[in-house]
Coordinates of C-alpha atoms and ligand atoms in Angstrom, one line a residue:
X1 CA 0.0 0.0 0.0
X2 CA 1.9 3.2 -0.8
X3 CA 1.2 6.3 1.3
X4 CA 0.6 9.5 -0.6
X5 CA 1.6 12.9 1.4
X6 CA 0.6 16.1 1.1
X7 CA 1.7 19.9 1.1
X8 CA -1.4 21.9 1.3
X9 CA -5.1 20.5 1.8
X10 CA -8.2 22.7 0.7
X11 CA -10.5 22.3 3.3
X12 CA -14.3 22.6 2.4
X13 CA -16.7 23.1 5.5
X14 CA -14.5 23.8 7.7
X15 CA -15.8 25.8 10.5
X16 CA -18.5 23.4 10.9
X17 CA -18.4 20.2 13.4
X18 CA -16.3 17.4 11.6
X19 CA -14.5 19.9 9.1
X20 CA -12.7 22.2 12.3
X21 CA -12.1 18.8 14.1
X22 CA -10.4 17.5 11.4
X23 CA -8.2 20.8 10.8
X24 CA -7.2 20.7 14.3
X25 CA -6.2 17.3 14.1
X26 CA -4.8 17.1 10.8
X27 CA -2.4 20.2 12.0
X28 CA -1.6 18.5 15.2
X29 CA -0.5 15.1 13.2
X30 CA 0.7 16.5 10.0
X31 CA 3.2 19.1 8.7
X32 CA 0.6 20.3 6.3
X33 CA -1.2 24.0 5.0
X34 CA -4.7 24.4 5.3
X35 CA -7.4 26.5 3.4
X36 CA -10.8 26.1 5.0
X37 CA -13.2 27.7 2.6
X38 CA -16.7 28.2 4.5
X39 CA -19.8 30.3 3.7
X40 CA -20.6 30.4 7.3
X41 CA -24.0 29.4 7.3
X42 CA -26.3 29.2 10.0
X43 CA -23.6 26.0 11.4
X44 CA -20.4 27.9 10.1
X45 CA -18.6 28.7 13.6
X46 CA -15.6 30.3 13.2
X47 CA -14.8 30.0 17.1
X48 CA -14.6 26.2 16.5
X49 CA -10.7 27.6 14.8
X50 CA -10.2 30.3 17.8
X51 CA -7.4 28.4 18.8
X52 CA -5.2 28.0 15.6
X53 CA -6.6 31.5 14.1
X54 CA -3.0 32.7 14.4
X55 CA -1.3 29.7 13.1
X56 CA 0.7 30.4 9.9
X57 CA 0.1 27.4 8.5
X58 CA -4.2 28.1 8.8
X59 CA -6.1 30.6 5.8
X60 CA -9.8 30.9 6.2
X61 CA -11.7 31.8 3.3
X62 CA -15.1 33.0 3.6
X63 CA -16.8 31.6 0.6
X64 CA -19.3 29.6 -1.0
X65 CA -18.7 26.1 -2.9
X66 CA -21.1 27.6 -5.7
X67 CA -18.1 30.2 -6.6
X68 CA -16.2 28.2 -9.0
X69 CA -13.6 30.9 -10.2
X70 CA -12.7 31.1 -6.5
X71 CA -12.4 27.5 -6.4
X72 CA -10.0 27.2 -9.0
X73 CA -8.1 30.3 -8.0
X74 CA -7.5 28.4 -4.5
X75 CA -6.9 25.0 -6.1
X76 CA -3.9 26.1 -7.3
X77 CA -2.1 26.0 -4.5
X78 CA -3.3 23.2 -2.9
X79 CA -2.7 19.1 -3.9
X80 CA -5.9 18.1 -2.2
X81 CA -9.5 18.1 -0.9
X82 CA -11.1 17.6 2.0
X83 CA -14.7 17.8 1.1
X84 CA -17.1 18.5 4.4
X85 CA -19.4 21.6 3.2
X86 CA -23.1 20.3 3.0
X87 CA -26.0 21.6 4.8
X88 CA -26.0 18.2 7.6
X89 CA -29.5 18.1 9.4
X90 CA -31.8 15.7 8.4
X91 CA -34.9 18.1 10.1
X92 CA -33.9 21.0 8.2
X93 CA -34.1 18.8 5.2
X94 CA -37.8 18.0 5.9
X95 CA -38.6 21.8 6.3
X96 CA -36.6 23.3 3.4
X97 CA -35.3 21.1 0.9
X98 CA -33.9 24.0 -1.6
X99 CA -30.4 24.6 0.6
X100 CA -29.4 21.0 0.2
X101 CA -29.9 20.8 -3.6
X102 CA -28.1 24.3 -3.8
X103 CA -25.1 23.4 -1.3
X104 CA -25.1 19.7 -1.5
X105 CA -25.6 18.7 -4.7
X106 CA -25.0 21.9 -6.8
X107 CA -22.0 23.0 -4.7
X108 CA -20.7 19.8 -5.2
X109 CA -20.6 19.4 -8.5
X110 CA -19.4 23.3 -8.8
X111 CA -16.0 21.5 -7.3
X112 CA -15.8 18.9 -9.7
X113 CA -15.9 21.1 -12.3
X114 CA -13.4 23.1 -10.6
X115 CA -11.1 19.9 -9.9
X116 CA -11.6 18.7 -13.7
X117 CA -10.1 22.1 -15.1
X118 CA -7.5 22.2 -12.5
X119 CA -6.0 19.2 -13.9
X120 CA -5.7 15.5 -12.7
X121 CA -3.5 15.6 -9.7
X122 CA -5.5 16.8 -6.9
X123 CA -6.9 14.5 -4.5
X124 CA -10.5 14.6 -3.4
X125 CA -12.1 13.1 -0.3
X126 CA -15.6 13.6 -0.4
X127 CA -17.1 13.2 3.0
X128 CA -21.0 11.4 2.7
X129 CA -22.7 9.7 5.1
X130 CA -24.4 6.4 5.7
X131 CA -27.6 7.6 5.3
X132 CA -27.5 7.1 2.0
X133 CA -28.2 3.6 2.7
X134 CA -31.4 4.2 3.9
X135 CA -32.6 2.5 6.7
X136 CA -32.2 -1.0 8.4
X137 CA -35.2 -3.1 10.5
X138 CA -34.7 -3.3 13.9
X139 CA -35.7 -6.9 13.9
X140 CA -32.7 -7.8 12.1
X141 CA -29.8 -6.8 14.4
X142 CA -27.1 -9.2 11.5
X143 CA -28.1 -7.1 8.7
X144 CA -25.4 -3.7 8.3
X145 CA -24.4 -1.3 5.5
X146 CA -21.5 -2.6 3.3
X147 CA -20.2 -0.5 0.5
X148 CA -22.3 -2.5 -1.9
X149 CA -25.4 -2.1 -0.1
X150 CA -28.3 -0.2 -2.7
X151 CA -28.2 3.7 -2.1
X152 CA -31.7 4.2 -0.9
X153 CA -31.9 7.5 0.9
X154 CA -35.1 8.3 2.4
X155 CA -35.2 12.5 3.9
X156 CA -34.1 15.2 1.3
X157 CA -31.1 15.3 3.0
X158 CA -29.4 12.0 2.6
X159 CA -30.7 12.2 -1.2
X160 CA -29.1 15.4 -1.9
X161 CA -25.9 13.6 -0.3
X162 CA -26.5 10.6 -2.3
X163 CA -26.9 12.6 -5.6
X164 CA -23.7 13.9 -4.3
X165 CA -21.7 11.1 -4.2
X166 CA -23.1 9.3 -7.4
X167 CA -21.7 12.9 -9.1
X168 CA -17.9 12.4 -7.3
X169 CA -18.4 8.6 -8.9
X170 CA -19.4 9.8 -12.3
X171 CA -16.7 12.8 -12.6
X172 CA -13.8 9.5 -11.5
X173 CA -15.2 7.0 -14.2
X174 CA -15.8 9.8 -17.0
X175 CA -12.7 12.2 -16.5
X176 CA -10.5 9.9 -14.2
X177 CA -10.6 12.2 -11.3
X178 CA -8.6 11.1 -8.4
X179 CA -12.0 10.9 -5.8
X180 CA -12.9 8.9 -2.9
X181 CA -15.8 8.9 -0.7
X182 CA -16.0 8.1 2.7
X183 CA -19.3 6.9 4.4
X184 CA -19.9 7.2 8.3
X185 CA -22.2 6.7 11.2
X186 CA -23.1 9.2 13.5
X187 CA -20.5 11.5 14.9
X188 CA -20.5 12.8 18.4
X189 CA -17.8 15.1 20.3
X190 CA -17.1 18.7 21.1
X191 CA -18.1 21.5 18.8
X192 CA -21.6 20.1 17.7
X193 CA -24.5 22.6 17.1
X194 CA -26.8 22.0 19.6
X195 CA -29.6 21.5 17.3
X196 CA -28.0 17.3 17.0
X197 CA -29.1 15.4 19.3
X198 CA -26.4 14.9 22.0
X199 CA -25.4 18.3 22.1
X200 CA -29.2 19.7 22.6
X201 CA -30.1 17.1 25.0
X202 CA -26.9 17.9 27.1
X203 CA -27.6 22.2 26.8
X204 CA -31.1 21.4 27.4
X205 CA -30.9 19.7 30.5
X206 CA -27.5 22.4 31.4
X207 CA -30.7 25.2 30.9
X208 CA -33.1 23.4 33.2
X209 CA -35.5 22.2 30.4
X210 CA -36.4 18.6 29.0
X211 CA -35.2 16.8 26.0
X212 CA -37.9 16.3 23.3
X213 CA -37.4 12.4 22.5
X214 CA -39.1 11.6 18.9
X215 CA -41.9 8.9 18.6
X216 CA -40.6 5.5 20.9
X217 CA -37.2 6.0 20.6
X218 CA -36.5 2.9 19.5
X219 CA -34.4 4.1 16.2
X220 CA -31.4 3.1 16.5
X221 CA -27.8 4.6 15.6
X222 CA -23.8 3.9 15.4
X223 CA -22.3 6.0 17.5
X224 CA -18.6 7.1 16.7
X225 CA -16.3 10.0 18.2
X226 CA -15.5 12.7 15.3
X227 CA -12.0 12.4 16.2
X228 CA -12.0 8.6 15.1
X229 CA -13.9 9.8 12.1
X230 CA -11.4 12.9 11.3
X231 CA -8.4 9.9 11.1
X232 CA -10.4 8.0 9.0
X233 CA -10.7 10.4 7.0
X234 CA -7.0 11.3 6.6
X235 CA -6.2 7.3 6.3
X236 CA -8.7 7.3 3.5
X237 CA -6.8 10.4 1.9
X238 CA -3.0 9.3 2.5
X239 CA -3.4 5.3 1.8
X240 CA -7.4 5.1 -0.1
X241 CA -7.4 3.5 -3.5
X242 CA -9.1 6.1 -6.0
X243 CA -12.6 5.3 -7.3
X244 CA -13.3 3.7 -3.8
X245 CA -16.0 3.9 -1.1
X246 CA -14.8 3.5 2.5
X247 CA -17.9 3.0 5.3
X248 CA -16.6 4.5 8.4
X249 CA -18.2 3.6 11.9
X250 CA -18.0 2.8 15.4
X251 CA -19.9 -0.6 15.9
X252 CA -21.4 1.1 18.5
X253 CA -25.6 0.6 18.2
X254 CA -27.4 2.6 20.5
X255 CA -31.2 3.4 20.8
X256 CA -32.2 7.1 20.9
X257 CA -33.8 6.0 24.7
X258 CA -30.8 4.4 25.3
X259 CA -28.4 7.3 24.7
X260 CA -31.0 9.7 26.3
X261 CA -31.0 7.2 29.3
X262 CA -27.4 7.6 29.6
X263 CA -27.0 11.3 29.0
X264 CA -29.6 11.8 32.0
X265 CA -27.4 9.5 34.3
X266 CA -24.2 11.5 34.0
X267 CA -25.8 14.2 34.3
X268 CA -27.6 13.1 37.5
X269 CA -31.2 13.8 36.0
X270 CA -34.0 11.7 36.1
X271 CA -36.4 10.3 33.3
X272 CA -39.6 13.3 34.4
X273 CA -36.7 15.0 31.9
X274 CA -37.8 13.0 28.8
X275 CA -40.5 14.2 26.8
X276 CA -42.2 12.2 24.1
X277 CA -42.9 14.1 20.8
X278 CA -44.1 13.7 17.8
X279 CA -41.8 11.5 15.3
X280 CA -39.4 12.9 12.8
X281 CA -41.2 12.4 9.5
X282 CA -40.3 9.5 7.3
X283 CA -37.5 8.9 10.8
X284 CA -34.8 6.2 9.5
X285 CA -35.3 3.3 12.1
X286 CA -31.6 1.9 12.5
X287 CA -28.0 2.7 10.6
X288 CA -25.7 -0.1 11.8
X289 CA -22.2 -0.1 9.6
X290 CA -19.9 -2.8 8.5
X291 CA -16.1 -1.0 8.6
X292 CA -14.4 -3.8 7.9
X293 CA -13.0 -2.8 4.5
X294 CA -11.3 0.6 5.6
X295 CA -9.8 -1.7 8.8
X296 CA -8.8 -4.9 6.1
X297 CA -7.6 -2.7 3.5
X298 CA -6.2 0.5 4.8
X299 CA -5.8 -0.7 8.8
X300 CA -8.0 1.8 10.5
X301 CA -10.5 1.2 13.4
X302 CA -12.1 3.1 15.9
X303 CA -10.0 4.1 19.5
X304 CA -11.5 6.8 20.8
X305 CA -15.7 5.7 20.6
X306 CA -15.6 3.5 24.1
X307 CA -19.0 3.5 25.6
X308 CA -20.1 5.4 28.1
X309 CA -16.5 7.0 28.5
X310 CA -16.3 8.5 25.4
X311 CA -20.2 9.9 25.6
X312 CA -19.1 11.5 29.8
X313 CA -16.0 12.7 28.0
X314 CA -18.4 14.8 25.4
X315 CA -21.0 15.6 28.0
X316 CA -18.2 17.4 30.0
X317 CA -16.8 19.2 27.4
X318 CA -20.3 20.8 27.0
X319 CA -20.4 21.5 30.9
X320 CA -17.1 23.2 30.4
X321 CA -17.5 25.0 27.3
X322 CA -20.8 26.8 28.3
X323 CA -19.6 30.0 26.0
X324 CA -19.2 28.3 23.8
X325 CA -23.0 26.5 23.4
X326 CA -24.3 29.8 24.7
X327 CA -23.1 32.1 21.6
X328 CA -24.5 29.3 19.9
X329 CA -27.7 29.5 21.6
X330 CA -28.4 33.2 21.8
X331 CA -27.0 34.1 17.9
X332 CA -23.5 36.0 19.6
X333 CA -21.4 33.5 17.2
X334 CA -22.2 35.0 14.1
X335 CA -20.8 38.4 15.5
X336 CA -17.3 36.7 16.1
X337 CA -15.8 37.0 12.0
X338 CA -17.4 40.4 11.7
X339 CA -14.9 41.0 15.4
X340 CA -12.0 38.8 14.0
X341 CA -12.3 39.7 10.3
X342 CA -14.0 43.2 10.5
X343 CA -16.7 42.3 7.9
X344 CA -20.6 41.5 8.3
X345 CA -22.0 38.2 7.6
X346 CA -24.3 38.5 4.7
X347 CA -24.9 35.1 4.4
X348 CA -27.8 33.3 6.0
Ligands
LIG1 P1 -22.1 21.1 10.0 O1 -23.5 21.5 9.6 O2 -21.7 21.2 11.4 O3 -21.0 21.9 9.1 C1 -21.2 22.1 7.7 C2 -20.2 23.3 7.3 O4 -20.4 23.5 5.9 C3 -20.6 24.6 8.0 O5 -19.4 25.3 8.5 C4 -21.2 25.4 6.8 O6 -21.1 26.8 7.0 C5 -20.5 24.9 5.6 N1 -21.2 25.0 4.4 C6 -22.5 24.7 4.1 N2 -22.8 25.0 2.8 C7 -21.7 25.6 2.3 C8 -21.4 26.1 1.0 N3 -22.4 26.1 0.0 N4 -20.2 26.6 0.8 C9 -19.2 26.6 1.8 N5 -19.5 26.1 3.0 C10 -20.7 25.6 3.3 O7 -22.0 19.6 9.5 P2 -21.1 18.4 10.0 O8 -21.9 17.6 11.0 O9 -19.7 18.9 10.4 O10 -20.9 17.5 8.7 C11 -19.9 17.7 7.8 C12 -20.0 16.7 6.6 O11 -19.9 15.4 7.2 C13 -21.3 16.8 5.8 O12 -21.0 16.6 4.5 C14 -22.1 15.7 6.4 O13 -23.0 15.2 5.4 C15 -21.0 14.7 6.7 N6 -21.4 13.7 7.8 C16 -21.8 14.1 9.0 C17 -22.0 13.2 10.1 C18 -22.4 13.7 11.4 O14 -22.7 12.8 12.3 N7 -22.5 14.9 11.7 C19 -21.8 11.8 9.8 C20 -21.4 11.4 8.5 C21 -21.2 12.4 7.5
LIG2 O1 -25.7 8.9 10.2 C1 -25.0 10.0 9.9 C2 -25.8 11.3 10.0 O2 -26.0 11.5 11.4 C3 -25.2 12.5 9.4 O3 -25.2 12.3 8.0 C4 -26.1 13.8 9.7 O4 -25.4 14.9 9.1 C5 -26.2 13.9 11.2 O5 -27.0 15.0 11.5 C6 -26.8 12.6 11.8 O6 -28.1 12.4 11.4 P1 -29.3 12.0 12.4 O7 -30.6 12.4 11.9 O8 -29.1 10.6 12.8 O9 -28.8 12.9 13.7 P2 -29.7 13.7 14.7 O10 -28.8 14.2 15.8 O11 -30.6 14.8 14.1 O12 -30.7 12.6 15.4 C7 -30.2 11.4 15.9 C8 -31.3 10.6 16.4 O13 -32.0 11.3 17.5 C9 -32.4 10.4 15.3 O14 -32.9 9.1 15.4 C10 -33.5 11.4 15.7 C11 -33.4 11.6 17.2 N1 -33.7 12.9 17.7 C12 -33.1 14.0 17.2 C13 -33.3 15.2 17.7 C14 -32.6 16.5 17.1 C15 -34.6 13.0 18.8 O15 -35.2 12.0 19.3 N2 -34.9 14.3 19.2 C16 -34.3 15.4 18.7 O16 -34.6 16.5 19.2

C-alpha cells in the first residue's frame, strides 16, 4: 500500500463540526497547510478555529462552494481536498429542501468542475454519510451497511448527499478524477451545534428544560467520536485506493432511549426530563455499519468511541465550554468574523 503525502489540503466546510475537528487534528498530526473555505451558514462557527486562528500554517476563506472561479483560484495551490461543506441536518431537510440541492448537490458538482479544469492531480475526499443507505429493520440486528449495499436514501437530505456522491463517482469513471468517498455513522464530540441530538439534550438539560425524544425512541444509531472519524478520514486520503468507497463507523448501536438514558445518568437527571414528541417524518429506524474494508484494506479502526466513556467525556466538554454553546444559543457567534475579520455576515 503506498502512502501519498501532502503539502497543502483545501478544506471545504470547515468551521463546521467534523471539518474544524479534522483541521485541528490534521495540523496537530501532519506538517501540512490548510485553506478552510466556509460560507458560514447558519452551522459555520468560526470560534470552533479560535485556537489555531494565528497559526501560519491556517487561511480561512469566507466563501461559497457555488463560486467556481474562486475554487479554481484556490486550487492552485493546494494538492488536495477535503470535502465537508453540505447543509448536515436531516430536520432541516424536511422543512426546506432547496439549501441542500443548492449546497449539496449543486455545490458539489461546482468543485468537480473546478477539480476537472484544475488538472488531474489533486486528490478529493468527499465526506458522505451512511444515510445514503437508507434504513435498516430493527428486527434484524445481523443485517449492516456494506459499500455494496443499494443507495436508498429516504429524507431530502441523505438524497441530496446521495446525488452527491453518485456525481464524485461519475466525474472518476468519465474524467478519471482522483476521488474517494467516505461513508460514516453518527458523529458525536465537542463542537456540535446544539440542534444534533447529543449536544441539545446535554444544553437542554444544562438550561433546566427537558429533552424532546421523537416517537418510541427505539431508532437506533452507530455511534462514533468525530476524532475517530477525522483519522479516517486522513487514512482514506493518504493510503485510499481512488474510485473507492470507505464505510466509516464505530460498531457502537445505540437506541435514541438508550443514549438519552445515559446522558440523564451523567448528568444526575431523572427520566420526568424526557418528553415524548411527535416522530421525525419518514425517521430512519436503524444505521448499523460494517467498517471492515477501511480496517482490512487501509488498517483503521475506531480508538477513541468507548462507551459510556467516550459519551461523559463529550458531556463534560459541553459542561465546560458553556460560551461556547451559549453564543451558539443566543445568535452572539455569528458576530465573532465580523470582530476577527472586521466584515458583516451576509450570508444566511
Ligand atoms: P455542519 O453543519 O456542522 O458543518 C457544515 C459546514 O459546511 C458549515 O461550516 C457550513 O457553513 C459549511 N457550508 C455549508 N454549505 C456551504 C457552502 N455552500 N459553501 C461553503 N461552506 C458551506 O456539518 P457536520 O456535521 O460537520 O458535517 C460535515 C460533513 O460530514 C457533511 O458533508 C455531512 O454530510 C457529513 N457527515 C456528518 C456526520 C455527522 O454525524 N455529523 C456523519 C457522517 C457524515
Ligand atoms: O448517520 C450520519 C448522520 O448523522 C449524518 O449524515 C447527519 O449529518 C447527522 O445530522 C446525523 O443524522 P441523524 O438524523 O441521525 O442525527 P440527529 O442528531 O438529528 O438525530 C439522531 C437521532 O436522534 C435520530 O434518530 C433522531 C433523534 N432525535 C433527534 C433530535 C434532534 C430526537 O429524538 N430528538 C431530537 O430533538
Amino acid at each position: 500500500m503506498s502512502i501519498q503525502t501532502f503539502k497543502k489540503l483545501l478544506v471545504t466546510g470547515g468551521a463546521g463540526f467534523i471539518g474544524s475537528n479534522f483541521i485541528h487534528f490534521v495540523l496537530a498530526t501532519r506538517p501540512v497547510s490548510v485553506i478552510n473555505l466556509d460560507c458560514l451558514s447558519y452551522s459555520g462557527n468560526l470560534e470552533n478555529l479560535s485556537a489555531i486562528e494565528a497559526d501560519e500554517r491556517y487561511r480561512f476563506v469566507h466563501g461559497d462552494i457555488n463560486d467556481r472561479q474562486l475554487l479554481e483560484d484556490l486550487l492552485k495551490e493546494c494538492d488536495a481536498v477535503v470535502h465537508f461543506a453540505a447543509e448536515s441536518h436531516v430536520d432541516r431537510s424536511i422543512i426546506d429542501a432547496r439549501p441542500f440541492v443548492k449546497s449539496n448537490v449543486m455545490g458539489t458538482q461546482t468543485l468537480l468542475d473546478a477539480l476537472r479544469s484544475s488538472g488531474q492531480d489533486k486528490r478529493l475526499v468527499h465526506v458522505s454519510t451512511d444515510e445514503v443507505y437508507g434504513s435498516l429493520p430493527l428486527d434484524k440486528p445481523e443485517l449492516k451497511f456494506h459499500e455494496e449495499s443499494p443507495i436508498k436514501p429516504n429524507s431530502p437530505y441523505a438524497a441530496s448527499k446521495a446525488a452527491s456522491d453518485l456525481l464524485v463517482q461519475s466525474y472518476h469513471e468519465t474524467f478519471g478524477l482522483d476521488a474517494l468517498i467516505t461513508r460514516c455513522s453518527n458523529n458525536f464530540g465537542a463542537y456540535q451545534f446544539p440542534e444534533k441530538v447529543i449536544p441539545l439534550f446535554v444544553t437542554n438539560l444544562l438550561e433546566g428544560k427537558k429533552v424532546p425524544l421523537y416517537g418510541d425512541g427505539k431508532n437506533v444509531r452507530d455511534w462514533l467520536h468525530v476524532l475517530d472519524h477525522c483519522e479516517a478520514i486522513l487514512t482514506v486520503l493518504e493510503k485510499g485506493q481512488s474510485g473507492e468507497v470507505y464505510n466509516i463507523g464505530g460498531n457502537n448501536e445505540r437506541s435514541n432511549l438508550e443514549l438519552t438514558q445515559a446522558i440523564l445518568q451523567i448528568m444526575g437527571q431523572g427520566p420526568e426530563m424526557i418528553e415524548y414528541v411527535a416522530d421525525r417524518l419518514g425517521h430512519d429506524r436503524r444505521y448499523a455499519i460494517d467498517a471492515e474494508k477501511i480496517k482490512r484494506e487501509l488498517g483503521w479502526e475506531p480508538t477513541r468511541s468507548s462507551w459510556p466513556e467516550a459519551l461523559e467525556e463529550t458531556v463534560q466538554w459541553y459542561v465546560d465550554n458553556q460560551d461556547w454553546w451559549r453564543h451558539v444559543k443566543s445568535g452572539a457567534y455569528r458576530d465573532y468574523y465580523q470582530l476577527q475579520y472586521g466584515q458583516r455576515l451576509t450570508t444566511h
